[in-house]
Structure formats: C-alpha cells, structure tokens
Amino acid sequence: MRRQASAMARMADRQPPAQPRQIPLANRNRQPSPCPPTPSPAGALSLVATTGRRRRRRPPPGAYSSFRSSPEKSTHQLFFSYFKELVGKEVTVELKNDLAIRGTLHSVDQYLNIKLENTRVVDQDKYPHMLSVRNCFIRGSVVRYVLLPQDGVDIDILHDATRREARGG
Amino acid sequence: MSWAAPDDILLSTSLAGFLDKKLIVLLRDGRKLLGTLCSFDQFANVVLQGACERVIVGEQYCDVPLGLYVIRGENVVLIGELDREKDELPAHMTCVSEAEIRKAEKAEREARDLKGTMRKRMEFLDFD
C-alpha cells in the first residue's frame, strides 16, 4: 500500500508519464544479480539491480492471486484487489451528487479512486458541462455505487476472500 | 520495497496523465472549474492555471475567470479531461455576461429554496 502512495508521489515530482522503472534509493549501489534482469518497458535502465532473494516479491498478477495470497497483514485490500480484477470492464459509477457515469474501468488505487475511460454520462441533458469529457478521475470518497456488469462478477471468489479476510483480519 | 512493477504503472490512478491538459474539475458544492493542471498530490489537491468557473443556469452559461487556483482535494468530486475536438457544451446554450448569470443563479436558488420549504410544510402534514 505504501508503494502505491510513494509511486504516486514519485510521479508527482518527476517528469510526466512514460517513465521506465525508477531505482529506489536503497537499490542504487547494489551489484547486479547473476540472473538476467526482467525486461523493463523502455529497455532503458539496465542498472536494474536487485537481489530478488532478499526482497519479498509481490505475487505475480495472475487471476485472483492478489486475493488468495496477499502477503500483507489485513490492511483492507479486499475491495482494492477486487476492483483490480475488474479493470477493463464496463462499469457505471454513481456519485454522491447523483451524477452517474458509464465507462471502462482503467485503474483503481488504495483509496478506491477510480479512473474511467471512454466515459458517457447517463443523463447527458442534465449535465451539459460533461459533454466533451471522455476520461475522468473520480475521487474515491465521492462514490456512492459502482454498478457492475452482471456477468463480470464471480461471487464465489468474493465470498471466499471475504471469509478469509474476516478470519485473518 | 522493490521497484514499481509494470502493473503498478499501468494501473496507476495518478493524475500525471492529466498534467498540462485542460480539465474540468467538479467540486462538492456543485461548482465547475476549468483550467490547466499544473500540479497535484496524493490527496487530489490540485493546482489549476488559467482557471475559470463555468456557471450554467438552464440554457445560459458564463465563464468567470479566476486565475491561478489551488483546490483542496477533499472538495474534489471529479476531474475530467476535456476533449479539444469535441464541443464542450451543447450548441443551443447561450453565453451571457457574468452579471446576468449571477442574477439567473440567484433566481434559481430562490426557486429551489421555495420548493424546499413548501415540501417541508407538506411533509409536516404527512400525506404519503
């Protein structure tokens, strides 16, 4: 969870978007590990130095792996993980000010802030100022509902994860 | 903490993608501010350059210039990217002066308050 916040802070300080991986300060003087480094998006930073064995790696993003084997202590990650699984699906977000927006879920963060793409407002005539908005960022604190597609929800996984969180947390 | 994995960057909800873009920010009190995003932080505090408030009353609207604005994140409802190629407002809306829109705004607010008090009186009578 801290990683997300500092990732965001890093993005705030640094230059815009398409940065390849930044080396955290702690890693900068490490020697490269014997195993080949994982390819970074822009191929640039080959200084990518880490000793994978010493660090606790996040589980790879597989189906529901973030649900099943969350290594952190219970820090209320359940819905965050759930929304991460829904990225790419079409959802309708209803806000506390009654504005309802339909769009593709682009991303979500620990505060359940939501980024939607390809958005359309449900009652367009009532909200003329939203006419040309196609991408938006919605603060998590103002969301009333997130309406999900009927077929997009696997209830059993959610049940299991909830039971686990209730037990472990 | 290891480096940001690709999925962190892709899944990021950061506003970095909106930097230097023309945005509309909806606030909790119903205001609509337009401007260019200069800066932001993890609380969604936002700095807008060339900000103006778009006041819309019925079919009339007006853009009131405000200058450089810092918006506290707790008041932010939504930040939307305005598509330059599309019309920001429906064509039938008319642009009016600030004085006129403020008058219209006041009239609308009074009508809404009146409706509110009427309803409260009816509720007291407990019709439903």
Tab-separated table of C-alpha atoms in Angstrom, chain B residues 57-109:
chain	number	residue	atom	x	y	z
B	57	VAL	CA	-28.213	28.111	-15.406
B	58	GLY	CA	-30.731	26.479	-17.699
B	59	GLU	CA	-29.689	27.252	-21.243
B	60	GLN	CA	-27.331	30.065	-20.269
B	61	TYR	CA	-23.734	29.845	-19.233
B	62	CYS	CA	-20.809	32.094	-18.429
B	63	ASP	CA	-17.105	31.523	-17.837
B	64	VAL	CA	-15.873	33.624	-14.945
B	65	PRO	CA	-12.079	33.940	-14.992
B	66	LEU	CA	-10.315	33.185	-11.730
B	67	GLY	CA	-6.600	32.874	-12.437
B	68	LEU	CA	-4.343	30.509	-10.506
B	69	TYR	CA	-6.255	28.232	-8.177
B	70	VAL	CA	-5.254	25.708	-5.549
B	71	ILE	CA	-8.057	23.284	-4.794
B	72	ARG	CA	-8.063	21.212	-1.639
B	73	GLY	CA	-8.547	17.574	-2.522
B	74	GLU	CA	-11.402	16.899	-0.133
B	75	ASN	CA	-13.631	19.165	-2.216
B	76	VAL	CA	-12.870	17.441	-5.477
B	77	VAL	CA	-15.582	15.208	-6.881
B	78	LEU	CA	-14.355	14.507	-10.355
B	79	ILE	CA	-11.582	15.574	-12.679
B	80	GLY	CA	-12.417	15.188	-16.332
B	81	GLU	CA	-10.269	15.686	-19.366
B	82	LEU	CA	-11.930	17.955	-21.889
B	83	ASP	CA	-11.616	16.636	-25.398
B	84	ARG	CA	-10.429	19.515	-27.557
B	85	GLU	CA	-12.034	18.173	-30.677
B	86	LYS	CA	-15.496	17.999	-29.217
B	87	ASP	CA	-17.833	20.793	-28.233
B	88	GLU	CA	-17.643	21.469	-24.559
B	89	LEU	CA	-21.260	22.473	-24.353
B	90	PRO	CA	-24.378	21.730	-26.395
B	91	ALA	CA	-24.855	24.180	-29.254
B	92	HIS	CA	-28.181	25.523	-28.057
B	93	MET	CA	-26.662	27.107	-24.963
B	94	THR	CA	-26.053	30.828	-24.946
B	95	CYS	CA	-23.127	32.638	-23.420
B	96	VAL	CA	-24.164	35.583	-21.255
B	97	SER	CA	-22.381	38.133	-19.124
B	98	GLU	CA	-21.367	37.490	-15.556
B	99	ALA	CA	-23.904	39.892	-14.101
B	100	GLU	CA	-26.714	38.195	-15.963
B	101	ILE	CA	-25.698	34.686	-14.992
B	102	ARG	CA	-25.385	35.675	-11.338
B	103	LYS	CA	-28.899	37.056	-11.462
B	104	ALA	CA	-30.193	33.864	-13.054
B	105	GLU	CA	-28.303	31.811	-10.492
B	106	LYS	CA	-29.863	33.737	-7.625
B	107	ALA	CA	-33.328	33.307	-9.112
B	108	GLU	CA	-32.798	29.577	-9.480
B	109	ARG	CA	-31.562	29.281	-5.928
